[in-house]
PDB file of C-alpha atoms and ligand atoms in Angstrom:
ATOM      1  CA  MET B   6       2.768  35.766   1.840  1.00  0.00           C
ATOM      2  CA  ASN B   7       3.690  33.961  -1.332  1.00  0.00           C
ATOM      3  CA  THR B   8       4.226  36.131  -4.406  1.00  0.00           C
ATOM      4  CA  PRO B   9       1.249  34.837  -6.498  1.00  0.00           C
ATOM      5  CA  SER B  10      -1.078  35.462  -3.519  1.00  0.00           C
ATOM      6  CA  HIS B  11       0.148  39.079  -3.322  1.00  0.00           C
ATOM      7  CA  LEU B  12      -0.521  39.602  -7.026  1.00  0.00           C
ATOM      8  CA  ILE B  13      -4.108  38.311  -6.869  1.00  0.00           C
ATOM      9  CA  LEU B  14      -4.913  40.205  -3.665  1.00  0.00           C
ATOM     10  CA  ASN B  15      -3.400  43.459  -4.968  1.00  0.00           C
ATOM     11  CA  LEU B  16      -5.328  43.214  -8.245  1.00  0.00           C
ATOM     12  CA  ALA B  17      -8.597  42.693  -6.358  1.00  0.00           C
ATOM     13  CA  VAL B  18      -7.959  45.731  -4.143  1.00  0.00           C
ATOM     14  CA  LEU B  19      -6.262  48.171  -6.528  1.00  0.00           C
ATOM     15  CA  ARG B  20      -7.385  47.393 -10.078  1.00  0.00           C
ATOM     16  CA  ARG B  21      -9.783  50.074 -11.313  1.00  0.00           C
ATOM     17  CA  PRO B  22     -13.207  49.202 -12.753  1.00  0.00           C
ATOM     18  CA  VAL B  23     -12.794  51.570 -15.742  1.00  0.00           C
ATOM     19  CA  ALA B  24      -9.893  52.310 -18.121  1.00  0.00           C
ATOM     20  CA  PRO B  25      -7.061  52.728 -17.375  1.00  0.00           C
ATOM     21  CA  VAL B  26      -7.528  49.679 -15.163  1.00  0.00           C
ATOM     22  CA  MET B  27      -3.841  49.756 -14.084  1.00  0.00           C
ATOM     23  CA  THR B  28      -3.384  45.977 -14.215  1.00  0.00           C
ATOM     24  CA  TRP B  29       0.328  46.128 -15.139  1.00  0.00           C
ATOM     25  CA  PRO B  30       1.349  48.806 -12.593  1.00  0.00           C
ATOM     26  CA  VAL B  31      -0.419  46.778  -9.866  1.00  0.00           C
ATOM     27  CA  LEU B  32       1.306  43.543 -10.968  1.00  0.00           C
ATOM     28  CA  ILE B  33       4.729  45.227 -11.165  1.00  0.00           C
ATOM     29  CA  GLY B  34       4.321  46.956  -7.770  1.00  0.00           C
ATOM     30  CA  GLY B  35       3.204  43.648  -6.253  1.00  0.00           C
ATOM     31  CA  LEU B  36       6.273  41.909  -7.675  1.00  0.00           C
ATOM     32  CA  ILE B  37       8.992  44.462  -6.751  1.00  0.00           C
ATOM     33  CA  PRO B  38       9.216  43.548  -3.022  1.00  0.00           C
ATOM     34  CA  ASP B  39       9.950  39.891  -3.890  1.00  0.00           C
ATOM     35  CA  ALA B  40      12.111  40.512  -6.975  1.00  0.00           C
ATOM     36  CA  ALA B  41      15.421  40.302  -5.061  1.00  0.00           C
ATOM     37  CA  LEU B  42      14.276  36.994  -3.583  1.00  0.00           C
ATOM     38  CA  PHE B  43      14.177  35.374  -7.027  1.00  0.00           C
ATOM     39  CA  VAL B  44      17.668  36.699  -7.841  1.00  0.00           C
ATOM     40  CA  PHE B  45      18.872  35.431  -4.437  1.00  0.00           C
ATOM     41  CA  TYR B  46      17.406  31.966  -5.035  1.00  0.00           C
ATOM     42  CA  ALA B  47      18.964  31.715  -8.510  1.00  0.00           C
ATOM     43  CA  TRP B  48      22.325  32.821  -7.034  1.00  0.00           C
ATOM     44  CA  ALA B  49      22.098  30.324  -4.159  1.00  0.00           C
ATOM     45  CA  ARG B  50      21.257  27.447  -6.514  1.00  0.00           C
ATOM     46  CA  ALA B  51      24.141  28.454  -8.790  1.00  0.00           C
ATOM     47  CA  GLN B  52      26.432  28.237  -5.717  1.00  0.00           C
ATOM     48  CA  GLY B  53      25.207  24.660  -5.254  1.00  0.00           C
ATOM     49  CA  LEU B  54      23.765  25.383  -1.781  1.00  0.00           C
ATOM     50  CA  PRO B  55      21.304  22.776  -0.480  1.00  0.00           C
ATOM     51  CA  GLU B  56      17.680  23.910  -0.066  1.00  0.00           C
ATOM     52  CA  GLN B  57      17.920  23.756   3.745  1.00  0.00           C
ATOM     53  CA  THR B  58      21.011  26.020   3.850  1.00  0.00           C
ATOM     54  CA  ILE B  59      19.469  28.485   1.403  1.00  0.00           C
ATOM     55  CA  TRP B  60      16.489  29.280   3.647  1.00  0.00           C
ATOM     56  CA  SER B  61      18.027  28.784   7.098  1.00  0.00           C
ATOM     57  CA  GLU B  62      21.424  30.482   6.594  1.00  0.00           C
ATOM     58  CA  ALA B  63      22.073  32.211   3.265  1.00  0.00           C
ATOM     59  CA  TYR B  64      18.734  34.056   3.421  1.00  0.00           C
ATOM     60  CA  TYR B  65      19.802  35.731   6.688  1.00  0.00           C
ATOM     61  CA  SER B  66      23.316  36.629   5.479  1.00  0.00           C
ATOM     62  CA  GLN B  67      24.709  39.951   4.248  1.00  0.00           C
ATOM     63  CA  PRO B  68      24.528  41.604   1.814  1.00  0.00           C
ATOM     64  CA  TRP B  69      21.241  39.827   1.016  1.00  0.00           C
ATOM     65  CA  GLN B  70      19.422  41.158   4.089  1.00  0.00           C
ATOM     66  CA  ASP B  71      20.359  44.725   3.055  1.00  0.00           C
ATOM     67  CA  ILE B  72      19.193  44.081  -0.504  1.00  0.00           C
ATOM     68  CA  PHE B  73      15.860  42.616   0.667  1.00  0.00           C
ATOM     69  CA  ALA B  74      15.329  45.687   2.879  1.00  0.00           C
ATOM     70  CA  VAL B  75      15.282  48.022  -0.146  1.00  0.00           C
ATOM     71  CA  GLY B  76      12.477  46.198  -1.953  1.00  0.00           C
ATOM     72  CA  ASN B  77      10.489  45.822   1.265  1.00  0.00           C
ATOM     73  CA  SER B  78      10.642  49.508   2.217  1.00  0.00           C
ATOM     74  CA  ILE B  79       7.280  51.107   3.021  1.00  0.00           C
ATOM     75  CA  PRO B  80       8.836  54.631   2.804  1.00  0.00           C
ATOM     76  CA  LEU B  81      10.008  53.876  -0.781  1.00  0.00           C
ATOM     77  CA  GLY B  82       6.506  52.722  -1.744  1.00  0.00           C
ATOM     78  CA  LEU B  83       5.016  55.890  -0.242  1.00  0.00           C
ATOM     79  CA  LEU B  84       7.591  57.957  -2.127  1.00  0.00           C
ATOM     80  CA  ALA B  85       6.483  56.340  -5.405  1.00  0.00           C
ATOM     81  CA  ILE B  86       2.840  57.208  -4.594  1.00  0.00           C
ATOM     82  CA  ALA B  87       3.795  60.833  -3.845  1.00  0.00           C
ATOM     83  CA  LEU B  88       5.957  61.128  -6.995  1.00  0.00           C
ATOM     84  CA  GLY B  89       3.230  59.602  -9.174  1.00  0.00           C
ATOM     85  CA  TYR B  90       0.738  62.107  -7.809  1.00  0.00           C
ATOM     86  CA  TYR B  91       3.094  65.086  -8.058  1.00  0.00           C
ATOM     87  CA  LEU B  92       4.289  64.250 -11.598  1.00  0.00           C
ATOM     88  CA  LYS B  93       0.784  63.169 -12.675  1.00  0.00           C
ATOM     89  CA  ARG B  94       2.202  59.786 -13.656  1.00  0.00           C
ATOM     90  CA  TYR B  95      -0.635  57.840 -12.102  1.00  0.00           C
ATOM     91  CA  TRP B  96       0.743  54.466 -13.164  1.00  0.00           C
ATOM     92  CA  LEU B  97       3.738  55.202 -10.885  1.00  0.00           C
ATOM     93  CA  GLY B  98       1.346  55.934  -8.023  1.00  0.00           C
ATOM     94  CA  PHE B  99      -0.294  52.548  -8.585  1.00  0.00           C
ATOM     95  CA  VAL B 100       3.108  50.826  -8.585  1.00  0.00           C
ATOM     96  CA  GLY B 101       3.797  52.489  -5.203  1.00  0.00           C
ATOM     97  CA  ALA B 102       0.348  51.647  -3.804  1.00  0.00           C
ATOM     98  CA  SER B 103       0.774  48.020  -4.834  1.00  0.00           C
ATOM     99  CA  MET B 104       4.217  47.895  -3.145  1.00  0.00           C
ATOM    100  CA  VAL B 105       2.770  49.303   0.083  1.00  0.00           C
ATOM    101  CA  LEU B 106      -0.162  46.864   0.009  1.00  0.00           C
ATOM    102  CA  HIS B 107       2.323  43.993  -0.430  1.00  0.00           C
ATOM    103  CA  HIS B 108       4.268  45.248   2.634  1.00  0.00           C
ATOM    104  CA  LEU B 109       1.101  45.613   4.721  1.00  0.00           C
ATOM    105  CA  ALA B 110       0.081  42.051   3.853  1.00  0.00           C
ATOM    106  CA  ASP B 111       3.550  40.725   4.810  1.00  0.00           C
ATOM    107  CA  LEU B 112       3.759  42.679   8.080  1.00  0.00           C
ATOM    108  CA  PRO B 113       1.407  40.457  10.154  1.00  0.00           C
ATOM    109  CA  LEU B 114       2.547  37.170   8.521  1.00  0.00           C
ATOM    110  CA  HIS B 115       6.334  37.036   9.022  1.00  0.00           C
ATOM    111  CA  HIS B 116       7.999  35.801  12.211  1.00  0.00           C
ATOM    112  CA  ASP B 117      11.832  35.614  12.338  1.00  0.00           C
ATOM    113  CA  ASP B 118      12.049  36.171   8.575  1.00  0.00           C
ATOM    114  CA  ALA B 119      10.389  39.596   9.012  1.00  0.00           C
ATOM    115  CA  HIS B 120      11.515  42.344   6.650  1.00  0.00           C
ATOM    116  CA  ARG B 121      12.964  45.739   7.574  1.00  0.00           C
ATOM    117  CA  HIS B 122       9.846  47.477   6.315  1.00  0.00           C
ATOM    118  CA  PHE B 123      10.890  50.951   7.488  1.00  0.00           C
ATOM    119  CA  TRP B 124      14.270  51.100   5.689  1.00  0.00           C
ATOM    120  CA  PRO B 125      16.057  53.559   5.433  1.00  0.00           C
ATOM    121  CA  LEU B 126      14.370  55.397   8.338  1.00  0.00           C
ATOM    122  CA  SER B 127      14.667  52.553  10.821  1.00  0.00           C
ATOM    123  CA  SER B 128      15.955  48.989  10.814  1.00  0.00           C
ATOM    124  CA  VAL B 129      13.230  47.803  13.176  1.00  0.00           C
ATOM    125  CA  ARG B 130      11.547  44.519  12.251  1.00  0.00           C
ATOM    126  CA  PHE B 131       8.044  43.606  13.380  1.00  0.00           C
ATOM    127  CA  ILE B 132       8.212  40.001  14.571  1.00  0.00           C
ATOM    128  CA  SER B 133       4.650  38.772  14.158  1.00  0.00           C
ATOM    129  CA  PRO B 134       3.528  35.828  16.308  1.00  0.00           C
ATOM    130  CA  VAL B 135       1.949  34.397  13.130  1.00  0.00           C
ATOM    131  CA  SER B 136       3.974  33.144  10.149  1.00  0.00           C
ATOM    132  CA  TYR B 137       2.558  32.393   6.697  1.00  0.00           C
ATOM    133  CA  TRP B 138       4.591  29.177   6.542  1.00  0.00           C
ATOM    134  CA  ASP B 139       6.417  28.291   9.799  1.00  0.00           C
ATOM    135  CA  ALA B 140       4.558  25.510  11.650  1.00  0.00           C
ATOM    136  CA  ASP B 141       6.245  26.578  14.923  1.00  0.00           C
ATOM    137  CA  HIS B 142       4.567  29.988  14.664  1.00  0.00           C
ATOM    138  CA  PHE B 143       0.933  29.318  13.760  1.00  0.00           C
ATOM    139  CA  GLY B 144       2.002  28.612  10.167  1.00  0.00           C
ATOM    140  CA  ARG B 145      -1.141  26.642   9.505  1.00  0.00           C
ATOM    141  CA  LEU B 146      -3.308  29.550  10.613  1.00  0.00           C
ATOM    142  CA  GLY B 147      -1.275  32.044   8.560  1.00  0.00           C
ATOM    143  CA  ALA B 148      -1.359  29.864   5.434  1.00  0.00           C
ATOM    144  CA  THR B 149      -5.108  29.266   5.816  1.00  0.00           C
ATOM    145  CA  LEU B 150      -5.697  32.999   6.158  1.00  0.00           C
ATOM    146  CA  GLU B 151      -3.635  33.606   3.009  1.00  0.00           C
ATOM    147  CA  LEU B 152      -5.603  30.959   1.073  1.00  0.00           C
ATOM    148  CA  VAL B 153      -8.969  32.406   2.163  1.00  0.00           C
ATOM    149  CA  LEU B 154      -7.881  35.898   1.023  1.00  0.00           C
ATOM    150  CA  VAL B 155      -6.729  34.503  -2.334  1.00  0.00           C
ATOM    151  CA  LEU B 156     -10.010  32.635  -2.910  1.00  0.00           C
ATOM    152  CA  VAL B 157     -12.163  35.649  -1.977  1.00  0.00           C
ATOM    153  CA  ALA B 158     -10.055  37.928  -4.217  1.00  0.00           C
ATOM    154  CA  THR B 159     -10.280  35.420  -7.103  1.00  0.00           C
ATOM    155  CA  ALA B 160     -14.077  35.109  -6.782  1.00  0.00           C
ATOM    156  CA  TYR B 161     -14.305  38.916  -6.852  1.00  0.00           C
ATOM    157  CA  LEU B 162     -11.942  39.350  -9.813  1.00  0.00           C
ATOM    158  CA  LEU B 163     -13.030  36.533 -12.161  1.00  0.00           C
ATOM    159  CA  PRO B 164     -16.331  38.043 -13.377  1.00  0.00           C
ATOM    160  CA  ARG B 165     -14.678  41.485 -13.676  1.00  0.00           C
ATOM    161  CA  LEU B 166     -11.922  40.448 -16.088  1.00  0.00           C
ATOM    162  CA  SER B 167     -12.883  41.021 -19.703  1.00  0.00           C
ATOM    163  CA  SER B 168     -10.556  38.593 -21.485  1.00  0.00           C
ATOM    164  CA  ARG B 169     -10.852  34.809 -21.367  1.00  0.00           C
ATOM    165  CA  VAL B 170      -7.046  34.542 -21.259  1.00  0.00           C
ATOM    166  CA  SER B 171      -6.766  36.624 -18.057  1.00  0.00           C
ATOM    167  CA  GLN B 172      -9.589  34.620 -16.493  1.00  0.00           C
ATOM    168  CA  ALA B 173      -7.816  31.365 -17.384  1.00  0.00           C
ATOM    169  CA  VAL B 174      -4.479  32.616 -15.970  1.00  0.00           C
ATOM    170  CA  LEU B 175      -6.141  33.792 -12.748  1.00  0.00           C
ATOM    171  CA  GLY B 176      -8.213  30.611 -12.362  1.00  0.00           C
ATOM    172  CA  THR B 177      -5.205  28.352 -12.949  1.00  0.00           C
ATOM    173  CA  THR B 178      -3.072  30.323 -10.475  1.00  0.00           C
ATOM    174  CA  ALA B 179      -5.770  30.063  -7.783  1.00  0.00           C
ATOM    175  CA  VAL B 180      -6.101  26.301  -8.378  1.00  0.00           C
ATOM    176  CA  LEU B 181      -2.299  25.862  -8.108  1.00  0.00           C
ATOM    177  CA  ILE B 182      -2.194  27.900  -4.864  1.00  0.00           C
ATOM    178  CA  THR B 183      -5.030  25.761  -3.427  1.00  0.00           C
ATOM    179  CA  GLY B 184      -3.233  22.583  -4.527  1.00  0.00           C
ATOM    180  CA  GLY B 185      -0.002  23.769  -2.898  1.00  0.00           C
ATOM    181  CA  TYR B 186      -1.893  24.473   0.313  1.00  0.00           C
ATOM    182  CA  LEU B 187      -3.487  21.012   0.370  1.00  0.00           C
ATOM    183  CA  VAL B 188      -0.161  19.263  -0.284  1.00  0.00           C
ATOM    184  CA  LEU B 189       2.155  21.344   1.944  1.00  0.00           C
ATOM    185  CA  VAL B 190       0.042  22.834   4.715  1.00  0.00           C
ATOM    186  CA  ARG B 191      -2.682  20.365   5.604  1.00  0.00           C
ATOM    187  CA  PRO B 192      -0.226  17.633   6.709  1.00  0.00           C
ATOM    188  CA  LEU B 193       1.358  20.083   9.213  1.00  0.00           C
ATOM    189  CA  GLY B 194      -1.412  19.204  11.660  1.00  0.00           C
TER     190      GLY B 194
HETATM  191 ZN1  LIG U 226       6.636  39.713   0.298  1.00  0.00          ZN
END
């Protein structure tokens, strides 16, 4: 799944109806699994690599694959939940829960770019038949599923947000995601 989709979905599922609503811990936990990806992309662009090489070769190279594995670890997310509970730092528990929800949403939607979700316990990768982007692996289906989840989550969240600014940010993000879908995915056929 794309990062903005994760953030909207995680907020809809994990944000609490009463204070403390935990918006920031949910956003941070939803972002952590993809954080290394942004650093990787900035590095690859700085190296002058063409877009094609970045995603078909550099992405699969070491040490990047090892670095991605850390952020995508379900055991690490569970550890954060346990620590948050044990130390009574509930924000930390929400960071962990949001990480795990991000992993669970990625698990069925990655084909050969699947993450090592069980690091450091196992390096097994679940190769899903459905990809969220790859047209050769039901990419259109995966992307449509992602868009539907985002729209349902947005419809649920919008009336529950108290500030006009948050509503505007959420609404704009959902419109941009829908626009991206219409431009990039529909022509896949
Ligand atoms: Zn992800």
